[in-house]
Amino acid sequence: MYDPHGEYETAADFEGSLSLGNHGNNVHSGTSLARCTLLLLLSLPLAGCGLTGYFTSEDQPEAPVDGSISREAGSDIDSSSSAKRSGETRVRFKALDLESLEKLLCERHPALVGIRQEIADLRQQIDPSWLPGARWSDSDSGPESGRYQGDRQIALDWSPGALSREERQKRQSSSQLRILSLQLEETRNQLLLDLRQLWSDYWLHQQQEETLSSWLTRMEVAAESDVTLEENGLLGRLEQKVSDWNRRIAESSRLKYSAVESINEIGSRPGNARLAKPAEPGDLRFAGIEDMDRNRRHPSEILASERGRYSRTEIDYSDPRTWDGLVIGAQTRQDPGQPVASSGQGSKSGDWILTVGVEIPLGADEEDRFRRQQVESAGSRRLELVRIRKQIQNRIESSREQVRSCDRRIDGYLRSEPTVTDFAESFGALLVQLVESTNTTQFEDLWAQVEVLLAKQLDYQQAVADRAVGRFQLAELLVSPLDPAATPRGFTRSLR
């Protein structure tokens, strides 16, 4: 099975044996018996030996089985005895990491596929005419040509105006292609940003769930090994605290699985498909991006500029001064149904009449209207571009400040006493005192210290996740996208 992304795992177990024996001492009778047995066995179904799919041309594996999200990275190969007997192939979704999901998203997301299809359709529609600037009409080619009772009329006109319109349509098509390409880039970058932010949430809730579970387990073990709390009537208070922590663990687990479902949804995978356990929120490849200067225009800014140029081009080519009004034509009359033929004098098919004329536009003052439209549209376009640039610059500054603020929080925990790496050890020391509490005041004071320590640990993890989000936003705003065909790792330059 072709799997360009390594997204699936397959396992097929084929077992079975085929043996024939030589029974008796009579060589001729043994040989005949062996031949009969061979023919009989070949005529039977071979499901037991796992070759049914081979002889029945079942070369397509069954649909992928939804892999359940487990905490342990176990094997996904279905090695049950029933699978071995039937020789069937089980396919499960692999646990993908962030970069694999980015590649999958860029190739499969419906929004990107739809825009690519629009681009392909538009390119097919760009079909140049056989004679630029020509207009052809034939009375026999219309839907009511069979009911036409008069002479067949055929006309071929060429004019600079028609040529200008064709050139305008070509420019419009090129501009539309450019706009669609920018929309593709903008949509792709936004989807990548959404995916990375979800991955950061997934990492955060995974870390918080593990921290709470680990500390709670240590607390329960310590309480069971010491009877001081029970003797002093404080065990009920500890049970209330444990119940509160269990609710927090359940909430972290719910948020984690919600992030998993959202990640799989944006990657066009089943909601419960497994994900790799993240070791970090995914922003290490963008470390230092907050110190980079802006080196490109954002796709939304280029898109607004391109749309403005597209509108301006339409107004320019609607101006009658862009063509001189000259029209050169040829016309003939002949019997209905007669083929088109060149004419000489006296031809039965009719003579061609050459006409030369000038088309004069009538109506309002086109020059003044054109100037007013140019002034109004140019002013609105400039204002829109200024607004977009200001908005992008504000987003850049906000993301930079977010990254730097998170850096300060993280550095504070790394330099504090105790440091974040010593929080677990400090919790163990507090736990020893907690289970030996002799009165309510002592118990509550020690528990307050435990809560402060836990809050610092969770806030440190939140700061790491928030810094990752800020870096992801800067990557979308600052870093030039790469060619998806040449770089399958997404569309932002790696800074790792």
Short mmCIF file of C-alpha atoms in Angstrom, two decimals:
data_model
loop_
_atom_site.label_atom_id
_atom_site.label_comp_id
_atom_site.label_asym_id
_atom_site.label_seq_id
_atom_site.Cartn_x
_atom_site.Cartn_y
_atom_site.Cartn_z
CA MET A 1 0.00 0.00 0.00
CA TYR A 2 1.52 3.35 -1.06
CA ASP A 3 1.87 5.65 1.91
CA PRO A 4 3.80 8.84 1.07
CA HIS A 5 3.36 10.31 4.55
CA GLY A 6 4.08 7.17 6.57
CA GLU A 7 0.64 7.67 8.09
CA TYR A 8 -0.44 4.05 8.14
CA GLU A 9 0.89 0.86 9.68
CA THR A 10 0.06 -2.48 8.07
CA ALA A 11 0.55 -6.04 9.20
CA ALA A 12 -0.34 -9.21 7.33
CA ASP A 13 0.30 -12.62 8.82
CA PHE A 14 0.35 -15.53 6.49
CA GLU A 15 0.55 -19.02 7.95
CA GLY A 16 -0.11 -22.42 6.58
CA SER A 17 1.53 -25.49 5.19
CA LEU A 18 0.90 -27.93 2.43
CA SER A 19 2.44 -31.39 2.69
CA LEU A 20 2.00 -34.66 0.88
CA GLY A 21 3.24 -38.02 2.10
CA ASN A 22 4.25 -41.25 0.35
CA HIS A 23 2.17 -43.96 2.04
CA GLY A 24 2.78 -47.69 1.47
CA ASN A 25 5.44 -49.53 -0.41
CA ASN A 26 3.65 -49.61 -3.77
CA VAL A 27 5.23 -46.82 -5.77
CA HIS A 28 2.54 -46.61 -8.46
CA SER A 29 -0.40 -46.61 -6.05
CA GLY A 30 1.37 -44.06 -3.79
CA THR A 31 2.03 -41.77 -6.73
CA SER A 32 -1.59 -41.94 -7.90
CA LEU A 33 -2.84 -41.26 -4.40
CA ALA A 34 -0.50 -38.28 -4.07
CA ARG A 35 -1.72 -36.82 -7.36
CA CYS A 36 -5.38 -37.20 -6.36
CA THR A 37 -4.68 -35.63 -2.99
CA LEU A 38 -2.87 -32.72 -4.65
CA LEU A 39 -5.78 -32.05 -7.03
CA LEU A 40 -8.25 -32.22 -4.16
CA LEU A 41 -6.28 -29.78 -2.02
CA LEU A 42 -5.83 -27.30 -4.87
CA SER A 43 -9.59 -27.26 -5.43
CA LEU A 44 -10.31 -26.33 -1.80
CA PRO A 45 -10.38 -22.74 -0.37
CA LEU A 46 -7.02 -21.72 1.03
CA ALA A 47 -8.23 -19.45 3.83
CA GLY A 48 -6.51 -21.50 6.45
CA CYS A 49 -3.07 -20.85 5.01
CA GLY A 50 -3.58 -17.13 4.63
CA LEU A 51 -3.47 -17.09 0.80
CA THR A 52 -7.15 -16.46 0.07
CA GLY A 53 -6.49 -12.84 -0.81
CA TYR A 54 -3.76 -13.85 -3.24
CA PHE A 55 -5.89 -16.30 -5.22
CA THR A 56 -9.02 -14.11 -5.16
CA SER A 57 -7.19 -10.89 -6.20
CA GLU A 58 -8.04 -9.13 -2.95
CA ASP A 59 -5.11 -6.76 -3.23
CA GLN A 60 -6.82 -3.80 -1.56
CA PRO A 61 -6.48 -3.51 2.22
CA GLU A 62 -9.54 -2.71 4.22
CA ALA A 63 -10.29 0.80 5.39
CA PRO A 64 -8.00 2.20 8.07
CA VAL A 65 -8.97 1.21 11.57
CA ASP A 66 -9.30 4.17 13.88
CA GLY A 67 -6.36 4.00 16.24
CA SER A 68 -7.15 4.80 19.83
CA ILE A 69 -5.07 7.38 21.64
CA SER A 70 -3.01 5.55 24.25
CA ARG A 71 -0.40 6.76 26.68
CA GLU A 72 2.06 4.11 25.62
CA ALA A 73 3.49 3.83 22.13
CA GLY A 74 2.63 0.19 21.60
CA SER A 75 2.66 -1.81 18.40
CA ASP A 76 -0.30 -1.38 16.10
CA ILE A 77 0.07 -4.77 14.38
CA ASP A 78 -3.01 -6.94 14.77
CA SER A 79 -1.57 -10.32 15.77
CA SER A 80 -4.78 -12.00 16.89
CA SER A 81 -5.36 -15.61 15.99
CA SER A 82 -8.41 -14.71 13.90
CA ALA A 83 -6.33 -12.30 11.83
CA LYS A 84 -3.74 -14.99 11.32
CA ARG A 85 -6.36 -17.53 10.23
CA SER A 86 -8.05 -15.20 7.76
CA GLY A 87 -4.86 -13.57 6.50
CA GLU A 88 -6.53 -10.15 6.62
CA THR A 89 -4.53 -6.92 6.72
CA ARG A 90 -5.10 -4.38 9.48
CA VAL A 91 -4.29 -0.73 8.84
CA ARG A 92 -3.96 1.77 11.67
CA PHE A 93 -3.06 5.44 11.76
CA LYS A 94 0.44 6.13 12.97
CA ALA A 95 1.19 8.56 15.76
CA LEU A 96 2.31 11.61 13.75
CA ASP A 97 4.45 14.46 15.03
CA LEU A 98 3.95 18.14 14.25
CA GLU A 99 6.07 18.33 11.10
CA SER A 100 4.36 15.26 9.61
CA LEU A 101 0.98 16.83 10.35
CA GLU A 102 2.07 20.07 8.66
CA LYS A 103 2.97 18.20 5.50
CA LEU A 104 -0.31 16.27 5.63
CA LEU A 105 -2.34 19.45 6.10
CA CYS A 106 -0.70 21.24 3.17
CA GLU A 107 -1.49 18.38 0.82
CA ARG A 108 -4.96 17.29 1.97
CA HIS A 109 -6.87 20.13 3.59
CA PRO A 110 -10.14 20.73 1.67
CA ALA A 111 -9.70 24.52 1.61
CA LEU A 112 -6.30 24.24 -0.05
CA VAL A 113 -7.47 21.54 -2.44
CA GLY A 114 -10.41 23.73 -3.47
CA ILE A 115 -8.23 26.76 -4.25
CA ARG A 116 -5.80 24.62 -6.21
CA GLN A 117 -8.73 23.30 -8.24
CA GLU A 118 -9.90 26.87 -8.96
CA ILE A 119 -6.41 27.73 -10.19
CA ALA A 120 -6.34 24.67 -12.46
CA ASP A 121 -9.81 25.47 -13.86
CA LEU A 122 -8.89 29.09 -14.54
CA ARG A 123 -5.75 28.06 -16.39
CA GLN A 124 -7.79 25.76 -18.61
CA GLN A 125 -10.21 28.60 -19.42
CA ILE A 126 -7.43 30.81 -20.77
CA ASP A 127 -7.74 29.85 -24.44
CA PRO A 128 -6.47 32.47 -26.91
CA SER A 129 -8.61 33.11 -29.99
CA TRP A 130 -7.44 32.02 -33.45
CA LEU A 131 -7.37 35.66 -34.59
CA PRO A 132 -6.89 38.24 -31.82
CA GLY A 133 -9.45 41.02 -32.02
CA ALA A 134 -11.85 39.13 -34.34
CA ARG A 135 -15.60 38.71 -33.83
CA TRP A 136 -17.36 35.93 -35.74
CA SER A 137 -21.12 35.51 -36.15
CA ASP A 138 -23.16 32.99 -38.17
CA SER A 139 -26.96 32.91 -38.28
CA ASP A 140 -26.92 29.11 -38.77
CA SER A 141 -24.96 28.47 -35.57
CA GLY A 142 -27.52 29.81 -33.09
CA PRO A 143 -30.11 27.75 -31.18
CA GLU A 144 -32.91 29.07 -33.46
CA SER A 145 -30.98 28.64 -36.71
CA GLY A 146 -33.35 25.90 -37.94
CA ARG A 147 -36.34 28.23 -37.78
CA TYR A 148 -34.58 31.06 -39.58
CA GLN A 149 -36.34 31.58 -42.93
CA GLY A 150 -34.20 34.30 -44.50
CA ASP A 151 -30.73 34.27 -45.98
CA ARG A 152 -27.82 32.98 -43.98
CA GLN A 153 -25.75 35.87 -42.63
CA ILE A 154 -22.07 35.47 -41.86
CA ALA A 155 -19.93 38.29 -40.53
CA LEU A 156 -16.31 38.60 -39.48
CA ASP A 157 -15.22 41.83 -37.79
CA TRP A 158 -11.87 42.89 -36.48
CA SER A 159 -11.30 46.02 -34.44
CA PRO A 160 -8.71 47.46 -32.09
CA GLY A 161 -11.46 47.68 -29.48
CA ALA A 162 -12.04 43.92 -29.55
CA LEU A 163 -8.30 43.36 -29.42
CA SER A 164 -8.10 45.62 -26.36
CA ARG A 165 -10.91 43.69 -24.70
CA GLU A 166 -9.11 40.41 -25.30
CA GLU A 167 -5.93 41.83 -23.87
CA ARG A 168 -7.90 43.08 -20.89
CA GLN A 169 -9.42 39.64 -20.33
CA LYS A 170 -5.95 38.08 -20.46
CA ARG A 171 -4.70 40.56 -17.89
CA GLN A 172 -7.75 39.93 -15.75
CA SER A 173 -7.17 36.19 -15.90
CA SER A 174 -3.52 36.66 -14.97
CA SER A 175 -4.53 38.92 -12.12
CA GLN A 176 -7.12 36.40 -10.93
CA LEU A 177 -4.47 33.68 -11.00
CA ARG A 178 -2.20 35.90 -8.94
CA ILE A 179 -5.01 36.60 -6.47
CA LEU A 180 -5.85 32.91 -6.14
CA SER A 181 -2.18 32.08 -5.58
CA LEU A 182 -2.00 34.68 -2.83
CA GLN A 183 -5.22 33.35 -1.30
CA LEU A 184 -3.68 29.87 -1.37
CA GLU A 185 -0.59 31.11 0.45
CA GLU A 186 -2.59 33.13 2.97
CA THR A 187 -4.95 30.24 3.72
CA ARG A 188 -2.10 27.77 3.97
CA ASN A 189 -0.12 29.94 6.40
CA GLN A 190 -3.19 30.55 8.55
CA LEU A 191 -3.96 26.82 8.70
CA LEU A 192 -0.35 26.08 9.67
CA LEU A 193 -0.58 28.72 12.40
CA ASP A 194 -3.81 27.18 13.71
CA LEU A 195 -2.28 23.70 13.70
CA ARG A 196 0.84 24.85 15.57
CA GLN A 197 -1.20 26.69 18.18
CA LEU A 198 -3.31 23.57 18.73
CA TRP A 199 -0.13 21.51 19.07
CA SER A 200 1.10 23.93 21.75
CA ASP A 201 -2.20 23.48 23.61
CA TYR A 202 -1.84 19.71 23.28
CA TRP A 203 1.66 19.86 24.79
CA LEU A 204 0.51 22.15 27.63
CA HIS A 205 -2.43 20.00 28.73
CA GLN A 206 -0.30 16.86 28.42
CA GLN A 207 2.32 18.40 30.75
CA GLN A 208 -0.21 19.67 33.27
CA GLU A 209 -2.02 16.34 33.39
CA GLU A 210 1.24 14.48 33.98
CA THR A 211 2.37 16.92 36.69
CA LEU A 212 -0.90 16.70 38.61
CA SER A 213 -1.08 12.92 38.28
CA SER A 214 2.52 12.44 39.42
CA TRP A 215 2.22 14.72 42.44
CA LEU A 216 -1.15 13.26 43.40
CA THR A 217 0.21 9.71 43.27
CA ARG A 218 3.10 10.67 45.55
CA MET A 219 0.65 12.30 47.94
CA GLU A 220 -1.58 9.23 48.14
CA VAL A 221 1.40 6.94 48.72
CA ALA A 222 2.69 9.18 51.51
CA ALA A 223 -0.73 9.37 53.17
CA GLU A 224 -1.12 5.60 53.14
CA SER A 225 2.32 5.07 54.69
CA ASP A 226 1.68 7.45 57.62
CA VAL A 227 -1.31 7.31 59.97
CA THR A 228 -0.69 10.70 61.62
CA LEU A 229 -3.40 12.47 59.62
CA GLU A 230 -5.94 9.79 60.42
CA GLU A 231 -5.09 9.86 64.12
CA ASN A 232 -5.54 13.63 64.22
CA GLY A 233 -8.76 13.63 62.20
CA LEU A 234 -7.20 15.36 59.20
CA LEU A 235 -7.60 12.56 56.68
CA GLY A 236 -10.97 13.94 55.55
CA ARG A 237 -9.37 17.29 54.69
CA LEU A 238 -6.72 15.54 52.61
CA GLU A 239 -9.39 13.55 50.80
CA GLN A 240 -11.14 16.81 49.88
CA LYS A 241 -7.88 18.18 48.46
CA VAL A 242 -7.31 14.95 46.53
CA SER A 243 -10.84 15.14 45.10
CA ASP A 244 -10.18 18.70 43.93
CA TRP A 245 -6.95 17.63 42.22
CA ASN A 246 -8.75 14.75 40.54
CA ARG A 247 -11.22 17.22 39.05
CA ARG A 248 -8.34 19.32 37.77
CA ILE A 249 -6.73 16.24 36.24
CA ALA A 250 -10.01 15.35 34.54
CA GLU A 251 -10.29 18.88 33.14
CA SER A 252 -6.72 18.78 31.81
CA SER A 253 -7.43 15.41 30.22
CA ARG A 254 -10.60 16.75 28.61
CA LEU A 255 -8.77 19.75 27.18
CA LYS A 256 -5.98 17.52 25.92
CA TYR A 257 -8.33 15.22 24.03
CA SER A 258 -10.21 18.23 22.69
CA ALA A 259 -6.91 19.52 21.28
CA VAL A 260 -6.21 16.08 19.81
CA GLU A 261 -9.58 16.05 18.04
CA SER A 262 -9.03 19.56 16.68
CA ILE A 263 -5.55 18.66 15.43
CA ASN A 264 -6.84 15.56 13.68
CA GLU A 265 -9.75 17.52 12.22
CA ILE A 266 -7.52 20.19 10.72
CA GLY A 267 -5.26 17.44 9.39
CA SER A 268 -8.20 15.60 7.77
CA ARG A 269 -7.76 12.55 10.03
CA PRO A 270 -10.22 10.65 12.26
CA GLY A 271 -10.84 12.44 15.53
CA ASN A 272 -9.35 9.69 17.67
CA ALA A 273 -6.28 9.02 15.51
CA ARG A 274 -3.14 8.86 17.62
CA LEU A 275 -0.61 11.66 17.91
CA ALA A 276 2.99 11.46 18.98
CA LYS A 277 3.69 12.50 22.56
CA PRO A 278 5.23 15.97 22.26
CA ALA A 279 8.56 16.55 23.99
CA GLU A 280 8.28 20.32 23.43
CA PRO A 281 5.58 22.66 22.09
CA GLY A 282 7.15 22.71 18.61
CA ASP A 283 8.74 26.17 18.59
CA LEU A 284 12.44 25.29 18.93
CA ARG A 285 12.94 25.63 15.15
CA PHE A 286 11.74 29.24 15.46
CA ALA A 287 13.96 30.21 18.40
CA GLY A 288 15.29 33.75 17.97
CA ILE A 289 12.65 34.79 15.44
CA GLU A 290 11.56 37.62 17.75
CA ASP A 291 14.84 39.40 16.91
CA MET A 292 14.34 39.23 13.14
CA ASP A 293 13.27 42.21 11.07
CA ARG A 294 10.37 42.12 8.67
CA ASN A 295 11.75 40.90 5.34
CA ARG A 296 8.64 40.50 3.20
CA ARG A 297 5.18 41.85 2.66
CA HIS A 298 2.42 39.82 4.23
CA PRO A 299 0.16 37.93 1.77
CA SER A 300 -2.87 39.94 2.92
CA GLU A 301 -1.05 43.17 2.06
CA ILE A 302 0.02 41.87 -1.36
CA LEU A 303 -3.50 40.60 -1.94
CA ALA A 304 -5.04 44.01 -1.23
CA SER A 305 -2.53 45.67 -3.55
CA GLU A 306 -3.20 43.14 -6.30
CA ARG A 307 -6.97 43.58 -6.02
CA GLY A 308 -6.52 47.34 -6.27
CA ARG A 309 -4.38 46.99 -9.37
CA TYR A 310 -6.97 44.64 -10.84
CA SER A 311 -9.74 47.22 -10.34
CA ARG A 312 -7.59 50.00 -11.74
CA THR A 313 -6.81 47.93 -14.82
CA GLU A 314 -10.50 47.39 -15.47
CA ILE A 315 -11.17 51.13 -15.33
CA ASP A 316 -8.26 51.91 -17.65
CA TYR A 317 -9.44 49.50 -20.30
CA SER A 318 -13.02 50.74 -20.16
CA ASP A 319 -11.75 54.16 -21.22
CA PRO A 320 -12.58 54.66 -24.96
CA ARG A 321 -9.23 56.41 -25.47
CA THR A 322 -7.43 53.07 -25.19
CA TRP A 323 -8.65 52.16 -28.67
CA ASP A 324 -9.29 54.32 -31.73
CA GLY A 325 -12.74 53.08 -32.77
CA LEU A 326 -11.70 51.65 -36.15
CA VAL A 327 -13.75 48.61 -37.29
CA ILE A 328 -12.95 46.47 -40.31
CA GLY A 329 -15.57 43.89 -41.30
CA ALA A 330 -16.77 41.49 -43.95
CA GLN A 331 -20.36 40.32 -44.54
CA THR A 332 -22.22 38.07 -46.97
CA ARG A 333 -25.71 36.70 -47.60
CA GLN A 334 -26.53 33.27 -48.95
CA ASP A 335 -29.14 30.54 -48.76
CA PRO A 336 -29.73 28.87 -45.36
CA GLY A 337 -27.61 25.77 -44.82
CA GLN A 338 -25.04 26.63 -47.45
CA PRO A 339 -21.40 26.20 -46.43
CA VAL A 340 -19.18 29.21 -45.99
CA ALA A 341 -17.07 29.75 -49.10
CA SER A 342 -14.85 32.42 -50.54
CA SER A 343 -16.49 34.46 -53.22
CA GLY A 344 -15.74 35.84 -56.61
CA GLN A 345 -18.15 37.88 -58.62
CA GLY A 346 -21.11 35.82 -59.71
CA SER A 347 -20.55 33.10 -57.08
CA LYS A 348 -23.71 31.15 -56.13
CA SER A 349 -22.73 31.28 -52.47
CA GLY A 350 -22.95 35.05 -52.42
CA ASP A 351 -20.46 37.89 -52.49
CA TRP A 352 -18.49 39.14 -49.50
CA ILE A 353 -18.81 42.84 -48.77
CA LEU A 354 -15.88 44.55 -47.10
CA THR A 355 -16.81 47.37 -44.69
CA VAL A 356 -14.70 49.94 -42.93
CA GLY A 357 -16.19 52.12 -40.23
CA VAL A 358 -15.64 53.98 -37.00
CA GLU A 359 -17.47 53.29 -33.72
CA ILE A 360 -18.15 56.48 -31.77
CA PRO A 361 -19.11 56.13 -28.08
CA LEU A 362 -22.12 58.27 -27.15
CA GLY A 363 -23.34 59.31 -23.73
CA ALA A 364 -21.71 60.96 -20.69
CA ASP A 365 -18.32 62.58 -20.54
CA GLU A 366 -16.14 59.47 -20.19
CA GLU A 367 -12.97 61.42 -19.47
CA ASP A 368 -14.32 63.20 -16.39
CA ARG A 369 -15.99 60.04 -15.11
CA PHE A 370 -12.76 58.12 -15.55
CA ARG A 371 -10.76 60.73 -13.64
CA ARG A 372 -13.23 60.79 -10.75
CA GLN A 373 -13.20 57.02 -10.49
CA GLN A 374 -9.41 56.97 -10.56
CA VAL A 375 -9.13 59.54 -7.77
CA GLU A 376 -11.74 57.87 -5.57
CA SER A 377 -10.47 54.33 -6.08
CA ALA A 378 -6.82 55.33 -5.64
CA GLY A 379 -7.62 57.08 -2.36
CA SER A 380 -9.61 54.15 -0.99
CA ARG A 381 -6.90 51.70 -2.06
CA ARG A 382 -4.20 53.70 -0.30
CA LEU A 383 -6.25 53.91 2.87
CA GLU A 384 -6.90 50.16 2.81
CA LEU A 385 -3.21 49.37 2.32
CA VAL A 386 -2.24 51.72 5.16
CA ARG A 387 -4.79 50.05 7.44
CA ILE A 388 -3.53 46.55 6.59
CA ARG A 389 0.13 47.53 7.06
CA LYS A 390 -0.63 49.11 10.42
CA GLN A 391 -2.58 46.07 11.51
CA ILE A 392 0.25 43.71 10.54
CA GLN A 393 2.85 45.87 12.28
CA ASN A 394 0.75 45.92 15.45
CA ARG A 395 0.46 42.13 15.34
CA ILE A 396 4.23 41.82 14.95
CA GLU A 397 4.90 44.07 17.92
CA SER A 398 2.29 42.28 20.03
CA SER A 399 3.77 38.86 19.23
CA ARG A 400 7.30 40.07 19.97
CA GLU A 401 6.20 41.44 23.31
CA GLN A 402 4.46 38.16 24.10
CA VAL A 403 7.63 36.17 23.39
CA ARG A 404 9.83 38.51 25.43
CA SER A 405 7.38 38.60 28.32
CA CYS A 406 7.27 34.80 28.40
CA ASP A 407 11.07 34.70 28.28
CA ARG A 408 11.18 36.90 31.38
CA ARG A 409 8.72 34.63 33.20
CA ILE A 410 10.67 31.52 32.25
CA ASP A 411 14.01 33.07 33.28
CA GLY A 412 12.47 34.08 36.59
CA TYR A 413 11.52 30.49 37.38
CA LEU A 414 14.93 29.21 36.27
CA ARG A 415 16.72 31.66 38.61
CA SER A 416 14.36 31.50 41.57
CA GLU A 417 14.90 29.52 44.76
CA PRO A 418 13.93 26.78 44.39
CA THR A 419 14.33 26.66 40.62
CA VAL A 420 11.70 25.07 38.44
CA THR A 421 13.88 21.98 38.10
CA ASP A 422 13.74 21.56 41.89
CA PHE A 423 9.97 21.95 42.26
CA ALA A 424 9.37 18.20 42.43
CA GLU A 425 12.01 17.81 45.15
CA SER A 426 10.57 20.73 47.11
CA PHE A 427 7.13 19.17 46.83
CA GLY A 428 8.49 15.94 48.32
CA ALA A 429 9.89 17.82 51.32
CA LEU A 430 6.56 19.60 51.89
CA LEU A 431 4.72 16.31 51.53
CA VAL A 432 6.65 14.74 54.39
CA GLN A 433 5.63 17.60 56.67
CA LEU A 434 2.05 17.58 55.39
CA VAL A 435 1.31 13.95 56.27
CA GLU A 436 2.76 14.55 59.75
CA SER A 437 0.48 17.52 60.50
CA THR A 438 -1.06 17.41 63.97
CA ASN A 439 -3.65 20.19 63.67
CA THR A 440 -5.77 21.96 61.11
CA THR A 441 -3.75 25.19 61.08
CA GLN A 442 -0.50 23.39 60.39
CA PHE A 443 -2.16 21.29 57.68
CA GLU A 444 -3.68 24.30 55.91
CA ASP A 445 -0.43 26.28 56.04
CA LEU A 446 1.53 23.43 54.49
CA TRP A 447 -1.17 22.81 51.90
CA ALA A 448 -1.06 26.50 50.90
CA GLN A 449 2.67 26.11 50.26
CA VAL A 450 1.94 23.03 48.12
CA GLU A 451 -0.60 25.00 46.09
CA VAL A 452 1.87 27.86 45.56
CA LEU A 453 4.51 25.42 44.37
CA LEU A 454 2.05 23.71 42.03
CA ALA A 455 0.87 27.08 40.67
CA LYS A 456 4.48 28.01 39.86
CA GLN A 457 5.02 24.71 38.06
CA LEU A 458 1.84 25.11 35.98
CA ASP A 459 2.57 28.77 35.27
CA TYR A 460 6.04 27.85 34.02
CA GLN A 461 4.48 25.36 31.60
CA GLN A 462 1.92 27.98 30.53
CA ALA A 463 4.73 30.47 29.84
CA VAL A 464 6.54 27.95 27.62
CA ALA A 465 3.32 27.30 25.67
CA ASP A 466 2.53 31.02 25.32
CA ARG A 467 6.05 31.72 24.05
CA ALA A 468 5.58 29.01 21.43
CA VAL A 469 2.34 30.64 20.26
CA GLY A 470 4.09 34.01 19.95
CA ARG A 471 6.87 32.45 17.89
CA PHE A 472 4.36 30.72 15.65
CA GLN A 473 2.61 34.02 15.02
CA LEU A 474 5.90 35.72 14.16
CA ALA A 475 6.79 32.87 11.83
CA GLU A 476 3.57 33.50 9.93
CA LEU A 477 4.15 37.27 9.82
CA LEU A 478 7.89 37.46 9.11
CA VAL A 479 9.33 34.37 7.47
CA SER A 480 9.20 33.92 3.71
CA PRO A 481 7.24 30.82 2.61
CA LEU A 482 9.08 28.15 0.70
CA ASP A 483 8.08 26.11 -2.32
CA PRO A 484 5.82 23.26 -1.09
CA ALA A 485 7.09 20.93 -3.79
CA ALA A 486 10.73 21.46 -2.83
CA THR A 487 10.23 21.60 0.93
CA PRO A 488 7.71 19.14 2.37
CA ARG A 489 8.23 20.42 5.92
CA GLY A 490 5.74 23.22 5.65
CA PHE A 491 6.04 26.72 4.32
CA THR A 492 8.24 28.64 6.74
CA ARG A 493 11.99 28.74 6.82
CA SER A 494 13.55 26.69 9.58
CA LEU A 495 15.66 28.64 12.04
CA ARG A 496 16.94 25.62 13.87
#
